[in-house]
Coordinates of C-alpha atoms in Angstrom, one line a residue:
Chain A
M638 CA 97.9 71.6 88.6
K639 CA 97.4 68.2 90.2
R640 CA 99.9 66.7 87.8
K641 CA 102.4 69.4 88.8
L642 CA 101.8 68.4 92.4
Q643 CA 102.2 64.7 91.7
I644 CA 105.5 65.4 90.0
G645 CA 106.6 67.5 92.9
L646 CA 105.6 64.8 95.4
V647 CA 107.3 62.1 93.4
F648 CA 110.5 64.2 93.3
A649 CA 110.3 64.8 97.0
A650 CA 109.6 61.1 97.7
S651 CA 112.6 60.1 95.7
L652 CA 114.7 62.5 97.7
V653 CA 113.4 61.0 100.9
S654 CA 113.9 57.4 99.8
S655 CA 117.4 58.0 98.6
Y656 CA 118.3 59.9 101.7
T657 CA 120.3 58.2 104.4
F658 CA 120.7 59.6 107.8
A659 CA 124.4 60.2 108.1
Q660 CA 126.0 59.6 111.4
D661 CA 128.3 62.3 112.5
A662 CA 132.0 61.5 112.6
A663 CA 133.4 60.9 116.0
T664 CA 134.0 64.3 117.6
A665 CA 135.1 65.5 120.9
E666 CA 132.7 68.3 121.4
A667 CA 132.8 70.2 124.6
P668 CA 129.5 69.8 126.5
K669 CA 127.9 73.1 127.1
E670 CA 125.1 73.9 129.5
E671 CA 122.7 76.3 128.1
K672 CA 122.2 79.2 130.4
P673 CA 118.8 80.9 130.6
K674 CA 118.7 84.0 128.4
I675 CA 116.2 86.7 127.5
T676 CA 116.5 88.5 124.2
M677 CA 114.6 91.4 122.7
S678 CA 114.4 92.2 119.0
G679 CA 112.1 93.9 116.6
Y680 CA 111.9 96.1 113.6
I681 CA 109.9 98.8 111.9
D682 CA 109.3 99.1 108.2
S683 CA 107.8 101.6 105.9
Y684 CA 107.7 102.0 102.1
Y685 CA 107.1 104.3 99.2
L686 CA 106.1 103.0 95.9
T687 CA 104.5 104.1 92.7
A688 CA 102.5 102.1 90.2
F689 CA 102.9 102.5 86.4
N690 CA 99.2 101.6 85.9
G691 CA 98.4 104.5 88.2
P692 CA 95.3 103.2 89.9
K693 CA 92.8 105.9 90.4
S694 CA 91.9 104.7 93.9
G695 CA 95.5 105.1 95.1
N696 CA 95.9 101.6 96.2
L697 CA 97.0 98.3 94.6
M698 CA 94.2 96.1 95.7
G699 CA 92.7 96.1 92.2
T700 CA 89.1 96.4 91.1
G701 CA 88.1 93.2 92.7
N702 CA 87.0 89.9 91.1
N703 CA 84.4 87.3 91.9
G704 CA 81.6 89.7 91.4
G705 CA 83.5 92.6 92.9
S706 CA 83.7 90.9 96.3
Y707 CA 87.4 90.5 96.6
F708 CA 90.2 93.0 96.4
A709 CA 93.5 91.3 96.8
G710 CA 95.7 92.4 94.0
R711 CA 98.3 93.3 96.6
A712 CA 97.6 92.3 100.2
F713 CA 100.1 94.3 102.3
D714 CA 102.1 97.0 100.6
R715 CA 99.0 98.4 98.9
L716 CA 99.3 102.2 99.0
T717 CA 100.8 104.2 96.1
D718 CA 102.6 107.5 95.9
Q719 CA 102.9 108.2 99.6
F720 CA 105.1 107.2 102.5
A721 CA 103.3 104.3 104.2
L722 CA 104.0 102.5 107.4
G723 CA 104.2 98.8 107.4
L724 CA 104.7 97.2 110.8
V725 CA 106.2 97.7 114.2
Q726 CA 107.4 94.6 116.0
T727 CA 108.7 94.0 119.5
K728 CA 109.6 90.5 120.2
F729 CA 110.7 89.0 123.5
A730 CA 112.2 85.5 123.7
Y731 CA 113.2 83.5 126.8
S732 CA 115.2 80.3 126.4
D733 CA 116.8 77.8 128.6
S734 CA 117.8 74.2 128.3
H735 CA 114.3 72.9 128.8
S736 CA 112.0 75.6 127.3
D737 CA 111.6 78.4 124.8
L738 CA 109.1 81.3 125.2
V739 CA 108.2 83.7 122.4
I740 CA 106.1 86.9 122.8
D741 CA 105.9 88.5 119.4
L742 CA 103.9 91.7 119.4
T743 CA 103.1 93.7 116.3
F744 CA 101.3 96.9 115.6
G745 CA 100.5 99.0 112.5
P746 CA 98.8 98.4 109.2
N747 CA 100.5 95.2 108.2
A748 CA 100.1 93.8 111.7
E749 CA 96.4 94.4 111.5
L750 CA 96.2 92.8 108.1
G751 CA 98.3 89.8 109.1
N752 CA 96.2 89.3 112.2
F753 CA 92.9 90.0 110.5
G754 CA 91.4 86.9 112.2
N755 CA 92.2 88.3 115.7
Q756 CA 89.9 91.3 115.1
R757 CA 86.2 91.5 115.0
A758 CA 86.1 93.1 111.6
M759 CA 88.4 94.3 108.8
P760 CA 88.3 97.8 107.5
G761 CA 85.4 98.1 105.1
G762 CA 83.1 96.0 107.3
Y763 CA 84.2 92.6 106.3
A764 CA 83.6 90.2 109.0
T765 CA 86.6 88.0 109.6
G766 CA 85.1 84.9 111.0
F767 CA 83.2 83.6 114.0
F768 CA 82.6 85.6 117.1
P769 CA 81.3 83.8 120.1
A770 CA 77.9 84.9 121.2
N771 CA 78.6 86.6 124.5
G772 CA 78.7 90.1 125.9
N773 CA 82.4 90.4 126.0
Q774 CA 83.4 90.4 122.4
N775 CA 85.3 93.7 122.6
V776 CA 87.2 92.4 125.6
L777 CA 88.0 89.1 123.9
Y778 CA 89.2 90.8 120.7
G779 CA 90.5 94.0 122.2
S780 CA 94.3 93.5 122.3
S781 CA 94.5 90.2 120.4
A782 CA 95.2 91.9 117.1
A783 CA 98.6 92.8 118.5
I784 CA 99.6 89.2 119.2
K785 CA 101.5 87.9 116.2
Q786 CA 102.9 85.0 118.1
A787 CA 102.7 83.9 121.7
Y788 CA 103.8 80.4 122.5
F789 CA 106.1 78.3 124.6
T790 CA 108.0 75.2 123.8
W791 CA 108.8 72.5 126.3
K792 CA 111.8 70.4 125.4
A793 CA 110.8 67.1 126.9
T794 CA 113.9 65.4 125.7
S795 CA 116.8 66.3 123.5
K796 CA 114.8 65.1 120.5
L797 CA 111.1 65.7 121.4
S798 CA 109.5 69.1 122.1
F799 CA 106.0 70.4 122.4
T800 CA 104.7 73.8 121.5
I801 CA 101.5 75.4 122.4
G802 CA 100.0 78.9 121.8
Q803 CA 99.6 81.1 118.7
F804 CA 102.4 80.6 116.2
G805 CA 103.3 81.5 112.6
T806 CA 102.2 78.9 110.1
H807 CA 104.6 76.2 109.0
I808 CA 103.1 76.5 105.5
G809 CA 105.0 78.4 102.8
Y810 CA 108.3 80.2 102.0
E811 CA 107.7 83.7 103.1
V812 CA 106.7 85.3 106.4
I813 CA 105.2 88.7 107.5
D814 CA 108.5 89.9 108.9
A815 CA 110.1 92.2 106.3
P816 CA 113.7 91.7 107.4
V817 CA 113.4 87.9 107.1
N818 CA 112.0 87.9 103.6
F819 CA 114.3 88.7 100.7
H820 CA 111.6 90.6 98.8
Y821 CA 109.4 93.3 100.4
S822 CA 106.2 92.6 98.6
L823 CA 104.7 89.3 99.5
S824 CA 103.8 86.5 97.1
N825 CA 100.3 85.4 96.2
L826 CA 101.2 82.0 97.7
F827 CA 101.8 83.7 101.0
N828 CA 98.8 86.1 100.7
N829 CA 96.4 83.2 100.0
G830 CA 97.8 80.7 102.5
P831 CA 97.4 80.6 106.2
F832 CA 99.3 83.2 108.3
Y833 CA 99.1 81.7 111.8
H834 CA 97.4 79.1 113.9
I835 CA 96.4 78.7 117.5
G836 CA 97.0 75.1 118.7
A837 CA 99.6 72.6 119.8
K838 CA 102.3 70.7 118.0
A839 CA 105.0 68.2 118.7
N840 CA 108.4 68.1 117.0
Y841 CA 110.6 65.1 116.9
S842 CA 114.2 65.4 115.7
L843 CA 115.4 62.5 113.5
G844 CA 119.0 63.5 113.9
D845 CA 120.8 66.6 112.6
N846 CA 119.3 66.4 109.2
A847 CA 115.6 65.6 109.6
S848 CA 112.6 66.3 111.8
L849 CA 108.9 65.6 112.0
M850 CA 106.3 67.9 113.3
V851 CA 102.6 67.0 113.9
G852 CA 99.9 69.0 115.6
I853 CA 96.4 70.1 115.9
V854 CA 95.2 73.7 115.5
N855 CA 91.9 75.5 115.7
N856 CA 91.8 76.5 112.0
W857 CA 93.4 79.1 109.9
D858 CA 93.9 82.7 110.9
A859 CA 91.3 83.0 113.6
L860 CA 91.4 83.7 117.3
T861 CA 88.4 81.6 118.2
D862 CA 87.0 78.4 116.8
W863 CA 83.5 77.8 115.6
K864 CA 83.5 74.0 115.5
K865 CA 84.6 71.0 117.5
Q866 CA 86.8 69.5 114.8
K867 CA 90.4 70.7 114.9
S868 CA 92.7 70.9 111.9
A869 CA 95.7 68.6 111.5
I870 CA 99.1 70.0 110.7
A871 CA 102.3 68.2 109.8
Q872 CA 105.7 69.0 108.5
F873 CA 108.6 66.8 107.5
Y874 CA 111.9 68.5 107.2
F875 CA 115.0 67.0 105.8
K876 CA 118.4 68.1 104.6
P877 CA 119.7 65.9 101.8
V878 CA 123.0 67.8 101.7
D879 CA 124.4 70.8 103.6
G880 CA 122.7 74.0 102.5
F881 CA 119.7 72.2 100.9
N882 CA 116.7 72.3 103.2
V883 CA 113.4 70.7 102.3
Y884 CA 110.1 71.2 104.1
I885 CA 107.0 69.2 103.1
N886 CA 104.0 70.7 104.8
Y887 CA 100.4 69.8 105.3
I888 CA 97.2 71.2 106.8
G889 CA 93.8 69.7 106.6
G890 CA 90.5 70.2 108.4
H891 CA 86.7 70.4 108.4
N892 CA 84.8 73.6 107.9
D893 CA 88.0 75.5 108.9
D894 CA 87.7 78.6 106.7
G895 CA 86.5 81.7 108.6
F896 CA 84.9 83.0 105.4
K897 CA 83.0 79.8 104.8
I898 CA 81.3 78.9 108.0
P899 CA 78.3 76.6 107.4
G900 CA 75.1 78.1 108.6
T901 CA 76.3 81.7 108.4
A902 CA 75.9 84.3 105.8
N903 CA 79.3 85.8 105.6
A904 CA 79.5 89.4 104.5
A905 CA 81.8 88.4 101.6
Y906 CA 79.0 86.3 100.1
S907 CA 75.4 87.0 99.4
V908 CA 74.3 83.4 100.2
P909 CA 74.5 81.5 103.4
Y910 CA 76.6 78.4 103.5
T911 CA 74.8 75.2 104.4
A912 CA 77.1 72.5 103.1
G913 CA 80.1 71.5 105.1
Y914 CA 83.4 70.8 103.5
N915 CA 86.9 69.4 104.1
R916 CA 89.9 71.4 103.1
Q917 CA 93.4 70.1 102.4
L918 CA 96.6 72.0 101.6
F919 CA 100.0 70.5 100.7
D920 CA 103.0 72.7 100.4
I921 CA 106.7 72.1 99.6
T922 CA 109.3 74.7 100.5
T923 CA 112.9 74.3 99.7
G924 CA 116.0 76.4 99.7
F925 CA 119.4 75.5 98.3
Q926 CA 122.6 77.4 98.9
I927 CA 124.2 76.5 95.5
S928 CA 127.4 78.4 96.1
E929 CA 128.7 80.8 98.8
K930 CA 126.9 83.7 97.1
F931 CA 124.1 82.1 95.1
Y932 CA 120.9 80.9 96.6
M933 CA 117.8 79.3 95.1
G934 CA 114.4 78.5 96.6
L935 CA 111.2 77.0 95.5
N936 CA 107.7 77.1 97.0
A937 CA 104.8 75.1 95.6
A938 CA 101.4 74.6 97.1
Y939 CA 98.2 72.9 96.1
G940 CA 95.0 72.9 98.0
W941 CA 91.4 72.0 97.5
Y942 CA 87.9 72.1 99.1
K943 CA 85.5 69.2 99.0
F944 CA 82.0 70.4 99.7
N945 CA 79.7 67.7 101.1
T946 CA 76.5 68.8 99.4
T947 CA 73.5 66.8 100.5
D948 CA 70.9 67.9 97.9
A949 CA 70.6 69.6 94.6
A950 CA 70.0 73.0 96.1
E951 CA 73.3 72.9 98.1
E952 CA 75.2 71.7 95.1
S953 CA 73.7 74.5 93.0
T954 CA 74.7 77.1 95.6
I955 CA 78.3 75.8 95.7
K956 CA 78.6 75.6 92.0
S957 CA 77.2 79.1 91.6
L958 CA 80.0 80.3 93.8
Y959 CA 82.9 78.0 92.7
Q960 CA 81.9 76.3 89.5
K961 CA 82.3 72.9 91.1
T962 CA 82.1 71.1 94.4
N963 CA 85.8 70.4 94.7
P964 CA 87.4 73.7 93.8
S965 CA 91.2 74.0 94.1
W966 CA 93.9 76.6 94.2
G967 CA 97.7 76.5 94.0
G968 CA 100.9 77.9 92.5
A969 CA 104.6 77.8 92.4
S970 CA 107.2 80.4 93.1
L971 CA 110.9 80.3 92.2
Y972 CA 113.4 82.4 94.1
S973 CA 117.0 83.2 93.3
S974 CA 119.4 85.6 94.9
M975 CA 123.0 86.5 94.7
V976 CA 125.2 88.4 97.1
L977 CA 127.1 91.1 95.2
S978 CA 129.0 92.6 98.1
D979 CA 128.7 93.2 101.9
I980 CA 126.2 95.9 101.1
F981 CA 124.4 94.8 97.9
S982 CA 122.6 91.7 96.8
V983 CA 120.0 91.0 94.1
G984 CA 117.2 88.6 93.9
V985 CA 114.4 87.6 91.5
R986 CA 111.1 85.9 92.3
V987 CA 109.0 84.4 89.6
E988 CA 105.5 83.3 90.6
H989 CA 102.5 81.6 89.0
F990 CA 99.4 81.5 91.1
S991 CA 96.0 80.1 90.3
D992 CA 92.7 80.7 92.2
T993 CA 90.4 80.4 89.2
Y994 CA 87.6 79.0 91.3
G995 CA 87.7 81.9 93.7
V996 CA 88.1 79.9 96.8
R997 CA 90.9 82.1 98.2
Y998 CA 91.3 85.8 98.0
L999 CA 92.8 86.6 94.6
A1000 CA 90.0 84.8 92.7
A1001 CA 92.1 84.8 89.5
T1002 CA 95.2 83.4 87.9
N1003 CA 98.2 85.7 88.1
N1004 CA 101.9 85.7 87.0
S1005 CA 104.4 88.0 88.6
V1006 CA 108.1 88.8 88.5
T1007 CA 109.7 90.7 91.3
V1008 CA 113.3 92.0 91.3
T1009 CA 114.7 93.3 94.6
V1010 CA 118.1 94.8 95.4
P1011 CA 118.5 94.9 99.2
I1012 CA 121.0 97.3 100.5
T1013 CA 122.3 96.5 104.0
L1014 CA 123.8 99.3 106.1
A1015 CA 124.7 100.3 109.7
D1016 CA 126.0 96.9 110.8
G1017 CA 122.9 95.2 109.4
H1018 CA 120.4 97.4 111.3
V1019 CA 119.2 99.3 108.2
I1020 CA 117.9 97.4 105.2
L1021 CA 116.7 99.3 102.1
K1022 CA 114.9 97.3 99.5
P1023 CA 114.4 98.9 96.1
E1024 CA 112.0 96.7 94.3
F1025 CA 110.3 96.3 90.9
R1026 CA 107.3 94.1 90.6
A1027 CA 105.2 93.2 87.5
D1028 CA 101.9 91.4 87.8
A1029 CA 99.8 90.1 84.9
S1030 CA 96.5 88.3 84.9
P1031 CA 94.3 87.0 82.1
T1032 CA 91.4 88.4 84.3
K1033 CA 91.1 92.2 84.6
I1034 CA 91.7 92.4 88.4
Y1035 CA 93.9 95.5 88.4
E1036 CA 92.9 99.1 88.2
D1037 CA 94.1 101.8 85.7
K1038 CA 94.3 105.6 86.0
D1039 CA 90.6 106.0 85.1
G1040 CA 89.5 103.5 87.7
L1041 CA 88.8 100.9 85.0
E1042 CA 89.8 97.2 85.0
T1043 CA 93.1 96.2 83.5
N1044 CA 95.2 93.1 83.3
K1045 CA 98.5 94.4 84.5
Q1046 CA 100.1 96.2 87.3
Q1047 CA 103.7 97.3 87.7
T1048 CA 105.2 98.9 90.7
L1049 CA 108.5 100.4 91.6
G1050 CA 109.3 101.3 95.2
M1051 CA 111.6 101.3 98.1
A1052 CA 111.1 99.7 101.5
F1053 CA 112.9 101.1 104.6
I1054 CA 113.5 98.7 107.4
Y1055 CA 115.3 99.1 110.7
K1056 CA 115.8 96.1 112.9
Y1057 CA 117.5 95.8 116.2
Chain B
M966 CA 142.3 130.9 115.5
K967 CA 144.1 129.3 118.3
K968 CA 140.9 127.9 119.6
R969 CA 140.1 126.4 116.2
R970 CA 143.5 124.8 115.9
L971 CA 143.1 123.3 119.4
T972 CA 139.7 122.0 118.4
L973 CA 141.0 120.5 115.2
F974 CA 143.9 118.9 117.1
A975 CA 141.6 117.5 119.7
L976 CA 139.3 116.1 117.0
S977 CA 142.1 114.5 115.1
F978 CA 143.4 113.0 118.4
V979 CA 140.0 111.5 119.1
L980 CA 139.6 110.2 115.6
T981 CA 143.1 108.6 115.7
A982 CA 142.3 107.0 119.0
I983 CA 139.0 105.7 117.8
T984 CA 140.7 104.3 114.6
M985 CA 143.5 102.7 116.5
Q986 CA 141.0 101.1 118.8
A987 CA 139.0 99.8 116.0
Q988 CA 141.8 98.3 114.0
V989 CA 142.9 94.9 114.9
N990 CA 146.2 93.7 113.4
L991 CA 146.0 90.0 112.9
P992 CA 149.3 88.5 111.8
L993 CA 149.4 87.1 108.2
N994 CA 151.5 84.3 107.0
S995 CA 153.4 84.2 103.6
S996 CA 150.1 83.2 101.9
G997 CA 148.4 86.3 103.2
K998 CA 146.2 84.2 105.6
V999 CA 145.8 85.0 109.3
E1000 CA 148.1 82.7 111.3
I1001 CA 148.9 83.0 115.0
A1002 CA 151.8 80.7 115.6
D1003 CA 154.9 80.2 117.6
V1004 CA 157.7 77.7 118.3
V1005 CA 158.4 77.2 122.0
A1006 CA 161.4 75.5 123.4
L1007 CA 161.3 73.3 126.5
D1008 CA 164.7 71.7 127.1
S1009 CA 165.1 68.1 128.2
T1010 CA 161.7 67.0 127.1
T1011 CA 161.0 64.3 124.6
R1012 CA 158.5 64.8 121.9
F1013 CA 156.4 62.1 123.4
E1014 CA 156.3 63.9 126.7
L1015 CA 155.3 67.1 125.0
Y1016 CA 152.6 65.3 123.1
D1017 CA 151.3 63.9 126.4
R1018 CA 151.2 67.3 128.0
A1019 CA 149.4 68.8 125.0
S1020 CA 146.9 66.0 125.0
G1021 CA 146.2 66.8 128.6
L1022 CA 145.3 70.4 128.0
L1023 CA 142.9 69.9 125.1
A1024 CA 139.9 69.8 127.5
E1025 CA 140.9 73.2 128.8
L1026 CA 141.2 74.6 125.3
A1027 CA 137.7 73.2 124.5
G1028 CA 136.3 75.3 127.3
F1029 CA 136.9 78.5 125.2
V1030 CA 134.7 77.4 122.3
D1031 CA 131.3 76.0 121.5
K1032 CA 132.5 73.1 119.4
F1033 CA 135.9 71.4 119.7
T1034 CA 136.7 68.5 117.4
I1035 CA 140.0 66.6 117.4
T1036 CA 140.6 65.7 113.8
E1037 CA 144.1 64.2 114.2
Q1038 CA 145.9 63.0 117.3
D1039 CA 148.9 60.9 116.3
V1040 CA 151.7 60.2 118.8
I1041 CA 153.9 58.6 116.1
S1042 CA 154.0 61.6 113.8
G1043 CA 153.8 63.9 116.9
K1044 CA 150.9 65.9 115.7
I1045 CA 147.5 67.1 117.1
V1046 CA 145.0 68.9 114.9
C1047 CA 141.8 70.4 116.3
D1048 CA 138.9 72.2 114.6
M1049 CA 137.1 74.8 116.7
K1050 CA 134.0 76.9 116.4
F1051 CA 132.5 79.6 118.6
T1052 CA 129.5 81.9 118.3
L1053 CA 129.9 85.6 117.8
Y1054 CA 127.4 88.0 119.3
T1055 CA 126.4 91.5 118.3
N1056 CA 128.1 94.3 120.2
Q1057 CA 124.8 95.3 121.7
V1058 CA 124.3 94.9 125.4
G1059 CA 121.9 93.1 127.7
I1060 CA 118.8 91.6 126.2
L1061 CA 119.6 93.2 122.9
K1062 CA 122.7 91.1 122.5
K1063 CA 122.1 88.5 119.8
E1064 CA 123.9 85.8 117.7
A1065 CA 125.7 87.4 114.8
G1066 CA 127.6 84.6 113.2
S1067 CA 130.4 82.1 114.1
I1068 CA 134.1 81.7 113.6
T1069 CA 135.8 78.5 112.8
Y1070 CA 139.5 77.9 113.0
K1071 CA 142.1 75.2 113.3
L1072 CA 144.8 74.5 115.8
T1073 CA 147.8 72.4 114.8
M1074 CA 150.4 71.3 117.3
D1075 CA 153.6 69.6 116.3
F1076 CA 156.2 68.1 118.6
K1077 CA 159.9 67.5 118.5
D1078 CA 162.3 66.7 121.2
N1079 CA 162.8 69.9 123.3
K1080 CA 160.4 72.0 121.4
Y1081 CA 156.9 72.2 120.1
R1082 CA 155.0 74.4 117.7
Y1083 CA 151.4 75.6 117.7
A1084 CA 149.6 77.4 114.9
F1085 CA 146.1 78.8 114.8
T1086 CA 145.0 79.0 111.2
D1087 CA 142.0 78.9 108.8
M1088 CA 140.0 81.6 110.6
V1089 CA 136.7 82.0 108.8
F1090 CA 133.6 84.0 109.7
H1091 CA 130.3 82.3 108.8
Y1092 CA 127.3 84.5 108.0
I1093 CA 124.0 83.6 109.6
K1094 CA 120.4 84.7 108.9
Q1095 CA 117.0 84.2 110.4
D1096 CA 115.1 81.5 108.5
R1097 CA 111.3 81.5 108.2
T1098 CA 111.0 79.6 111.5
Y1099 CA 112.9 82.5 113.1
K1100 CA 115.9 80.3 113.9
M1101 CA 119.4 81.6 113.1
V1102 CA 121.0 79.4 110.4
T1103 CA 124.2 79.6 108.4
T1104 CA 123.8 81.0 104.9
G1105 CA 126.9 79.3 103.5
Q1106 CA 128.6 82.6 102.9
T1107 CA 131.9 83.0 104.6
K1108 CA 134.6 85.7 105.0
G1109 CA 138.2 85.2 105.8
L1110 CA 139.5 87.1 108.9
E1111 CA 142.4 88.4 106.8
E1112 CA 139.9 90.7 105.1
T1113 CA 139.9 94.1 106.9
K1114 CA 137.0 95.8 105.1
A1115 CA 133.4 95.1 105.6
G1116 CA 131.1 97.5 103.7
G1117 CA 128.1 98.4 105.7
W1118 CA 129.2 96.6 108.9
Q1119 CA 132.8 97.7 109.5
K1120 CA 132.3 98.4 113.1
A1121 CA 130.8 94.9 113.7
W1122 CA 133.5 93.3 111.6
N1123 CA 136.2 95.0 113.7
H1124 CA 134.5 93.8 116.8
Y1125 CA 134.4 90.2 115.5
R1126 CA 138.1 90.3 114.5
A1127 CA 139.0 91.7 117.9
T1128 CA 136.9 89.0 119.7
T1129 CA 138.6 86.3 117.7
S1130 CA 142.1 87.7 118.3
S1131 CA 141.4 87.9 122.0
K1132 CA 140.0 84.4 122.3
I1133 CA 142.9 82.9 120.4
A1134 CA 145.4 84.9 122.5
S1135 CA 143.8 83.4 125.6
Q1136 CA 144.1 79.9 124.2
A1137 CA 147.7 80.4 123.1
N1138 CA 148.4 81.6 126.7
V1139 CA 146.9 78.5 128.1
I1140 CA 149.1 76.4 125.8
I1141 CA 152.2 78.2 126.7
T1142 CA 151.4 78.3 130.4
R1143 CA 150.2 74.8 130.9
M1144 CA 153.0 73.2 128.9
K1145 CA 155.5 75.2 130.9
E1146 CA 153.9 74.5 134.2
K1147 CA 154.2 70.8 133.7
K1148 CA 157.7 71.3 132.6
K1149 CA 158.5 73.2 135.8
A1150 CA 156.9 70.4 137.8
A1151 CA 159.2 67.9 136.1
T1152 CA 162.4 69.8 135.9
P1153 CA 162.0 73.2 137.6
A1154 CA 165.4 74.4 136.6
N1155 CA 164.5 74.6 132.9
A1156 CA 162.9 77.8 131.7
A1157 CA 161.3 78.3 128.3
E1158 CA 163.4 80.3 125.9
T1159 CA 161.9 83.6 124.9
K1160 CA 163.6 84.1 121.6
K1161 CA 162.0 82.9 118.3
L1162 CA 163.1 79.4 117.2
D1163 CA 163.2 77.8 113.8
W1164 CA 161.2 74.7 113.4

């Protein structure tokens, strides 16, 4: 996996080094003053799917791995043989020449799952992280689960801007928003990466074809912080040619996993953490519009923990959980899609994901193929997404019709999305 | 029976009215591409004078669009070529109104003694989508405005074609009016000919 990452980084570096920042040809553009504007948008989504492995429990979460602690075979669209609601979004945006404001409110099952760190506990009693010791926990967490994003950006100059608040992560290819993704089900790279951050970041434009973002955030997926150290985030974006976008992303921090808080005995584990750790994650996300109708994308990520064990007992504890003191995870996902007509398009996602040390949620290696045929109707307001997905893992993490473990899971379903 | 016939008549009238309103007839050239063009006569004017007048009204034309690029401006050959781009919005209203795509097109103006020609051509709709950072970006997919059908978004497509037609008509009106106004100021006796001229 490290070798794959090295190859990927060398490839990315070669693109950067060979890239020259082209100057625009002399143009006589009409200067336009940006008037303040407020927009409102949103969507609702629901789905119906069936699984050929017919899980007895009626959901696609699997039987759980890592001692039965984790259930993450399918993180979001997890219910079978029933109409299921996904998410309801209402998003307000204000924009003028000096600032942007985004208030992105979401409700429903997928909103709760995506914002699990803004709640006191997940269904099933899993604690989701740290809760400040005070008498107002319910007040603190009361409505926060509905905030998917809430931030403002101050455009200090035409090139430099600052953003502060809660914002969707810069890591990865996919997002929670069903209309934005090509596929309805979400990749394991998405499910096992960060969803959002609370913090501040600065973005500097390096011309029309490149930009650099750096920032500090509390941690991953959590409303409140349990430590003084903040995590660092960074993104370098560049566009080698028109239609080819490359994002190189990073996040790194100290003790920044809400399920691995030193000194606490998280419900997901039977032993308390004592050793601190550093966690790093590198991610590359690219998309290339090869022709007018054919698009390809690639997402690859590699991350690792480095536990700072101070004695044999700590080392033994960490190794009993993760086999080693520097466990890693990662994967790659290849996307391709083609526009067939104004109504139909077709896309395939092929993904390999590895969490063999169980530091993330899947706690297994998994390969999957997803084929989706989005159908766009009603002036783009209605999107139907028939989708077939096949998952296979060398570890028996899925569930069959008898409730027993199995290696495979195949689903066929339809998502119903209305956006405005 | 009479009532039923009356209802059917009223329904067909309404449907016809809606259809007529929805359809936008953009003129096609011999290649089947949309082209809005004309040759306008202005007597007793040299091609250099016409070129100067046209150069003077480019700023006003730029005010109609988001991006205005002069790609050729040659007094010797008597030619001005401009690329233009403007943003299209959904036909929703108020705060629901959002970016829906963009139109690019070209304006070519040629000048000869006593007459000039303008032609709006290469009208193309550019699809956009929301990227993972929630910004609207072009997908690379395009659709020529000569296409009248748009499966799944016909109403929006009719709206975009109508918007483009209206904007270009306004720009053509500016060209004709401003070129004529200056002509009047110079030699008020001359009026532009209304009949079609050959180039």
